[in-house]
mmCIF file of C-alpha atoms and ligand atoms in Angstrom:
data_model
loop_
_atom_site.group_PDB
_atom_site.id
_atom_site.type_symbol
_atom_site.label_atom_id
_atom_site.label_comp_id
_atom_site.label_asym_id
_atom_site.label_seq_id
_atom_site.Cartn_x
_atom_site.Cartn_y
_atom_site.Cartn_z
ATOM 1 C CA MET A 1 58.140 155.196 160.112
ATOM 2 C CA LYS A 2 60.360 158.342 161.074
ATOM 3 C CA ALA A 3 60.374 160.953 158.182
ATOM 4 C CA LEU A 4 62.714 163.660 157.234
ATOM 5 C CA SER A 5 61.415 166.473 154.724
ATOM 6 C CA ILE A 6 63.949 167.529 152.649
ATOM 7 C CA LYS A 7 64.457 170.253 149.866
ATOM 8 C CA GLN A 8 64.941 169.443 146.233
ATOM 9 C CA PRO A 9 67.002 168.465 144.266
ATOM 10 C CA TRP A 10 68.498 166.834 147.299
ATOM 11 C CA ALA A 11 65.746 164.554 148.100
ATOM 12 C CA SER A 12 65.639 162.849 144.828
ATOM 13 C CA LEU A 13 69.367 162.932 145.118
ATOM 14 C CA ILE A 14 69.225 161.013 148.286
ATOM 15 C CA ALA A 15 66.388 158.579 147.060
ATOM 16 C CA HIS A 16 67.954 157.691 143.724
ATOM 17 C CA GLY A 17 71.045 156.720 145.964
ATOM 18 C CA ILE A 18 73.671 159.234 144.736
ATOM 19 C CA LYS A 19 74.165 161.737 147.355
ATOM 20 C CA ASP A 20 74.979 159.868 150.617
ATOM 21 C CA ILE A 21 75.111 162.407 152.977
ATOM 22 C CA GLU A 22 72.298 164.608 154.509
ATOM 23 C CA ASN A 23 73.826 168.146 155.977
ATOM 24 C CA ARG A 24 72.507 169.719 159.165
ATOM 25 C CA THR A 25 73.230 171.892 162.139
ATOM 26 C CA TRP A 26 71.815 169.355 164.445
ATOM 27 C CA ARG A 27 73.010 165.815 165.648
ATOM 28 C CA THR A 28 70.978 162.879 165.520
ATOM 29 C CA ASN A 29 71.427 159.824 167.459
ATOM 30 C CA TYR A 30 68.857 157.925 165.340
ATOM 31 C CA ARG A 31 69.848 154.850 163.382
ATOM 32 C CA GLY A 32 67.723 152.795 161.199
ATOM 33 C CA CYS A 33 65.513 153.896 158.120
ATOM 34 C CA ILE A 34 64.005 157.103 157.489
ATOM 35 C CA LEU A 35 61.525 157.875 154.821
ATOM 36 C CA ILE A 36 62.742 160.825 152.725
ATOM 37 C CA HIS A 37 60.129 163.598 152.240
ATOM 38 C CA ALA A 38 60.571 166.198 149.468
ATOM 39 C CA SER A 39 59.635 169.481 150.840
ATOM 40 C CA ALA A 40 56.879 171.487 149.024
ATOM 41 C CA SER A 41 58.232 173.951 147.522
ATOM 42 C CA TYR A 42 56.013 177.502 146.465
ATOM 43 C CA SER A 43 58.363 177.995 143.331
ATOM 44 C CA LYS A 44 59.004 174.739 142.490
ATOM 45 C CA ASN A 45 62.222 176.034 141.406
ATOM 46 C CA PHE A 46 65.671 175.598 142.789
ATOM 47 C CA LYS A 47 68.775 176.991 142.384
ATOM 48 C CA VAL A 48 71.968 175.246 143.662
ATOM 49 C CA ASP A 49 75.940 175.598 142.987
ATOM 50 C CA PHE A 50 77.397 171.771 142.455
ATOM 51 C CA THR A 51 80.972 171.415 142.348
ATOM 52 C CA ASP A 52 82.459 169.591 139.030
ATOM 53 C CA GLU A 53 82.162 166.354 141.052
ATOM 54 C CA GLN A 54 78.767 166.762 142.148
ATOM 55 C CA MET A 55 77.287 167.505 138.984
ATOM 56 C CA LYS A 56 78.972 164.757 137.217
ATOM 57 C CA LEU A 57 77.313 162.327 139.729
ATOM 58 C CA SER A 58 73.917 163.867 139.686
ATOM 59 C CA TYR A 59 73.291 165.276 136.140
ATOM 60 C CA SER A 60 71.669 162.490 134.500
ATOM 61 C CA THR A 61 69.132 161.838 137.436
ATOM 62 C CA ILE A 62 68.236 165.592 137.688
ATOM 63 C CA ALA A 63 67.830 165.816 133.656
ATOM 64 C CA LYS A 64 65.793 162.609 133.728
ATOM 65 C CA GLU A 65 63.410 164.101 136.833
ATOM 66 C CA CYS A 66 63.081 167.350 134.803
ATOM 67 C CA MET A 67 62.126 165.445 131.716
ATOM 68 C CA LEU A 68 59.184 163.327 133.407
ATOM 69 C CA GLY A 69 57.532 166.584 134.257
ATOM 70 C CA ASN A 70 59.473 168.277 137.581
ATOM 71 C CA PHE A 71 60.945 166.786 140.464
ATOM 72 C CA PRO A 72 58.220 165.430 143.038
ATOM 73 C CA PHE A 73 57.487 168.023 145.719
ATOM 74 C CA GLY A 74 55.429 167.831 148.984
ATOM 75 C CA THR A 75 55.737 163.778 148.464
ATOM 76 C CA ILE A 76 57.503 160.963 150.053
ATOM 77 C CA ILE A 77 59.727 159.422 147.638
ATOM 78 C CA GLY A 78 61.596 156.951 149.465
ATOM 79 C CA SER A 79 63.582 155.686 152.287
ATOM 80 C CA VAL A 80 67.129 155.657 153.501
ATOM 81 C CA GLU A 81 69.030 154.019 156.239
ATOM 82 C CA VAL A 82 70.683 156.759 158.530
ATOM 83 C CA VAL A 83 74.151 154.699 159.665
ATOM 84 C CA ASP A 84 76.011 157.439 161.249
ATOM 85 C CA CYS A 85 76.444 161.164 162.408
ATOM 86 C CA VAL A 86 79.450 162.767 162.189
ATOM 87 C CA GLN A 87 81.636 165.875 161.313
ATOM 88 C CA ASN A 88 84.102 166.217 158.346
ATOM 89 C CA HIS A 89 83.148 162.997 156.179
ATOM 90 C CA PRO A 90 85.064 162.574 153.260
ATOM 91 C CA SER A 91 82.035 162.369 151.019
ATOM 92 C CA ILE A 92 81.952 164.727 148.447
ATOM 93 C CA TRP A 93 78.502 165.801 149.701
ATOM 94 C CA ALA A 94 79.828 166.241 153.230
ATOM 95 C CA GLU A 95 79.793 170.251 154.292
ATOM 96 C CA LYS A 96 82.081 171.562 156.904
ATOM 97 C CA GLU A 97 80.898 172.813 160.264
ATOM 98 C CA VAL A 98 77.781 171.389 160.357
ATOM 99 C CA TRP A 99 76.638 167.561 161.119
ATOM 100 C CA ASN A 100 76.841 164.748 158.330
ATOM 101 C CA TRP A 101 74.367 162.180 158.540
ATOM 102 C CA VAL A 102 75.633 159.062 156.828
ATOM 103 C CA LEU A 103 73.268 157.478 154.632
ATOM 104 C CA ALA A 104 72.959 154.186 152.899
ATOM 105 C CA ASN A 105 70.725 151.524 151.229
ATOM 106 C CA ALA A 106 68.214 154.151 149.669
ATOM 107 C CA VAL A 107 65.398 153.119 148.087
ATOM 108 C CA LEU A 108 63.082 154.863 145.593
ATOM 109 C CA TYR A 109 59.488 154.350 145.580
ATOM 110 C CA GLN A 110 57.536 153.653 142.857
ATOM 111 C CA THR A 111 54.889 155.635 143.759
ATOM 112 C CA PRO A 112 55.238 158.763 145.685
ATOM 113 C CA ILE A 113 52.737 159.414 148.731
ATOM 114 C CA LEU A 114 51.440 162.753 149.360
ATOM 115 C CA ALA A 115 52.209 164.115 152.522
ATOM 116 C CA LYS A 116 52.824 167.555 154.428
ATOM 117 C CA GLY A 117 56.302 168.080 155.528
ATOM 118 C CA LYS A 118 57.407 168.888 159.394
ATOM 119 C CA LEU A 119 60.501 170.221 160.713
ATOM 120 C CA SER A 120 62.683 167.815 162.483
ATOM 121 C CA LEU A 121 62.489 164.097 162.324
ATOM 122 C CA TRP A 122 58.827 163.468 162.558
ATOM 123 C CA GLU A 123 56.553 160.361 162.759
ATOM 124 C CA PHE A 124 54.596 159.102 159.639
ATOM 125 C CA GLU A 125 51.741 156.983 160.066
ATOM 126 C CA GLY A 126 50.053 154.833 157.472
ATOM 127 C CA PHE A 127 52.385 152.681 155.922
ATOM 128 C CA LYS A 128 54.930 150.353 156.515
ATOM 129 C CA GLU A 129 58.239 148.916 154.636
ATOM 130 C CA VAL A 130 58.488 145.514 153.796
ATOM 131 C CA LYS A 131 60.560 143.164 152.180
ATOM 132 C CA ILE A 132 59.024 140.586 149.569
ATOM 133 C CA LYS A 133 60.191 138.034 147.028
ATOM 134 C CA CYS A 134 58.938 138.216 143.892
ATOM 135 C CA PRO A 135 56.898 135.197 143.262
ATOM 136 C CA GLN A 136 58.042 134.929 139.276
ATOM 137 C CA CYS A 137 61.923 135.768 139.465
ATOM 138 C CA GLY A 138 62.831 135.151 143.161
ATOM 139 C CA SER A 139 63.876 139.221 143.544
ATOM 140 C CA VAL A 140 64.031 140.806 146.759
ATOM 141 C CA GLU A 141 62.163 143.897 146.562
ATOM 142 C CA THR A 142 61.392 146.890 149.067
ATOM 143 C CA VAL A 143 58.036 147.523 149.161
ATOM 144 C CA LEU A 144 55.242 149.667 151.003
ATOM 145 C CA GLU A 145 52.300 148.414 152.074
ATOM 146 C CA ASN A 146 49.859 151.525 152.383
ATOM 147 C CA HIS A 147 46.982 151.827 154.751
ATOM 148 C CA LEU A 148 46.452 155.468 153.686
ATOM 149 C CA THR A 149 44.055 154.472 150.790
ATOM 150 C CA GLU A 150 40.294 153.794 151.264
ATOM 151 C CA PRO A 151 38.300 151.556 151.858
ATOM 152 C CA PHE A 152 41.057 149.250 151.179
ATOM 153 C CA SER A 153 44.816 149.327 151.705
ATOM 154 C CA SER A 154 47.112 149.134 148.650
ATOM 155 C CA TYR A 155 49.196 145.941 147.856
ATOM 156 C CA ILE A 156 50.867 146.476 144.760
ATOM 157 C CA HIS A 157 54.241 146.582 143.626
ATOM 158 C CA THR A 158 55.948 146.070 140.073
ATOM 159 C CA CYS A 159 58.997 143.895 140.171
ATOM 160 C CA CYS A 160 61.905 145.994 139.398
ATOM 161 C CA LYS A 161 63.888 142.678 138.240
ATOM 162 C CA CYS A 162 61.016 140.853 135.701
ATOM 163 C CA GLY A 163 58.524 143.438 135.617
ATOM 164 C CA CYS A 164 55.691 141.496 137.048
ATOM 165 C CA VAL A 165 52.951 143.117 139.054
ATOM 166 C CA ILE A 166 52.869 141.432 142.299
ATOM 167 C CA MET A 167 49.428 141.778 143.811
ATOM 168 C CA GLU A 168 48.373 140.962 147.360
ATOM 169 C CA THR A 169 47.688 137.558 146.546
ATOM 170 C CA GLY A 170 51.523 136.869 145.771
ATOM 171 C CA TRP A 171 52.769 139.314 148.444
ATOM 172 C CA ASN A 172 54.965 136.824 150.797
ATOM 173 C CA VAL A 173 56.656 139.130 153.568
ATOM 174 C CA ILE A 174 60.281 137.919 154.236
ATOM 175 C CA GLU A 175 61.583 140.676 156.424
HETATM 176 ZN ZN1 ZN B 1 60.283 139.578 139.565
#
C-alpha cells in the first residue's frame, strides 16, 4: 500500500478523521487509500498554531492522545483516502498557495505498526487492509492482515461495535 509520512499532531488528527486536508507543496494525481505514517521526531514535541476553529475540533483528541502517553511517532497509525487535489479548498485546514490533498474515510488502526518514514508517497509492503464482517454483530470493520509478524501472520481485531475479538477463524473478508 502507498504510505505518506506526516508530522504530528497532523498525522493523528487525520487518522481520527478530524483534519480533512493534507497541505503539500506538490500536487498528486494519486487517488485512493494511503497509509498514514506518523513521522519520527527526535524531540517528540511539537508546536503548532491552531486557529480557534481548528482548536475547537482538535482539542479533545490531542488531550486524549497526550494522556495516553503521547502521540504515536515512527509508526503507521491508520489510513485515509485521497479523493482530490486542489488549491484554495474551503476547509478550515486548507492552506493557501499550496496543494490541498482532499481526504475522506479515515481509519484509525487499533495497533500502530512500526515503520521508517520516507519522502514523497512511498510503498509499504507487508500488510493489507481488508473489510471483514463481525461474526457476532455483523458490523463491517476495516482491518489489517499483518504479514510482518514472524513466524505467523496476525489476523486479530476487536470489533469496534460489540467488542468481540475476531480471530483468523472468524475472519470473513468481504472486500
Ligand atoms: Zn461485533
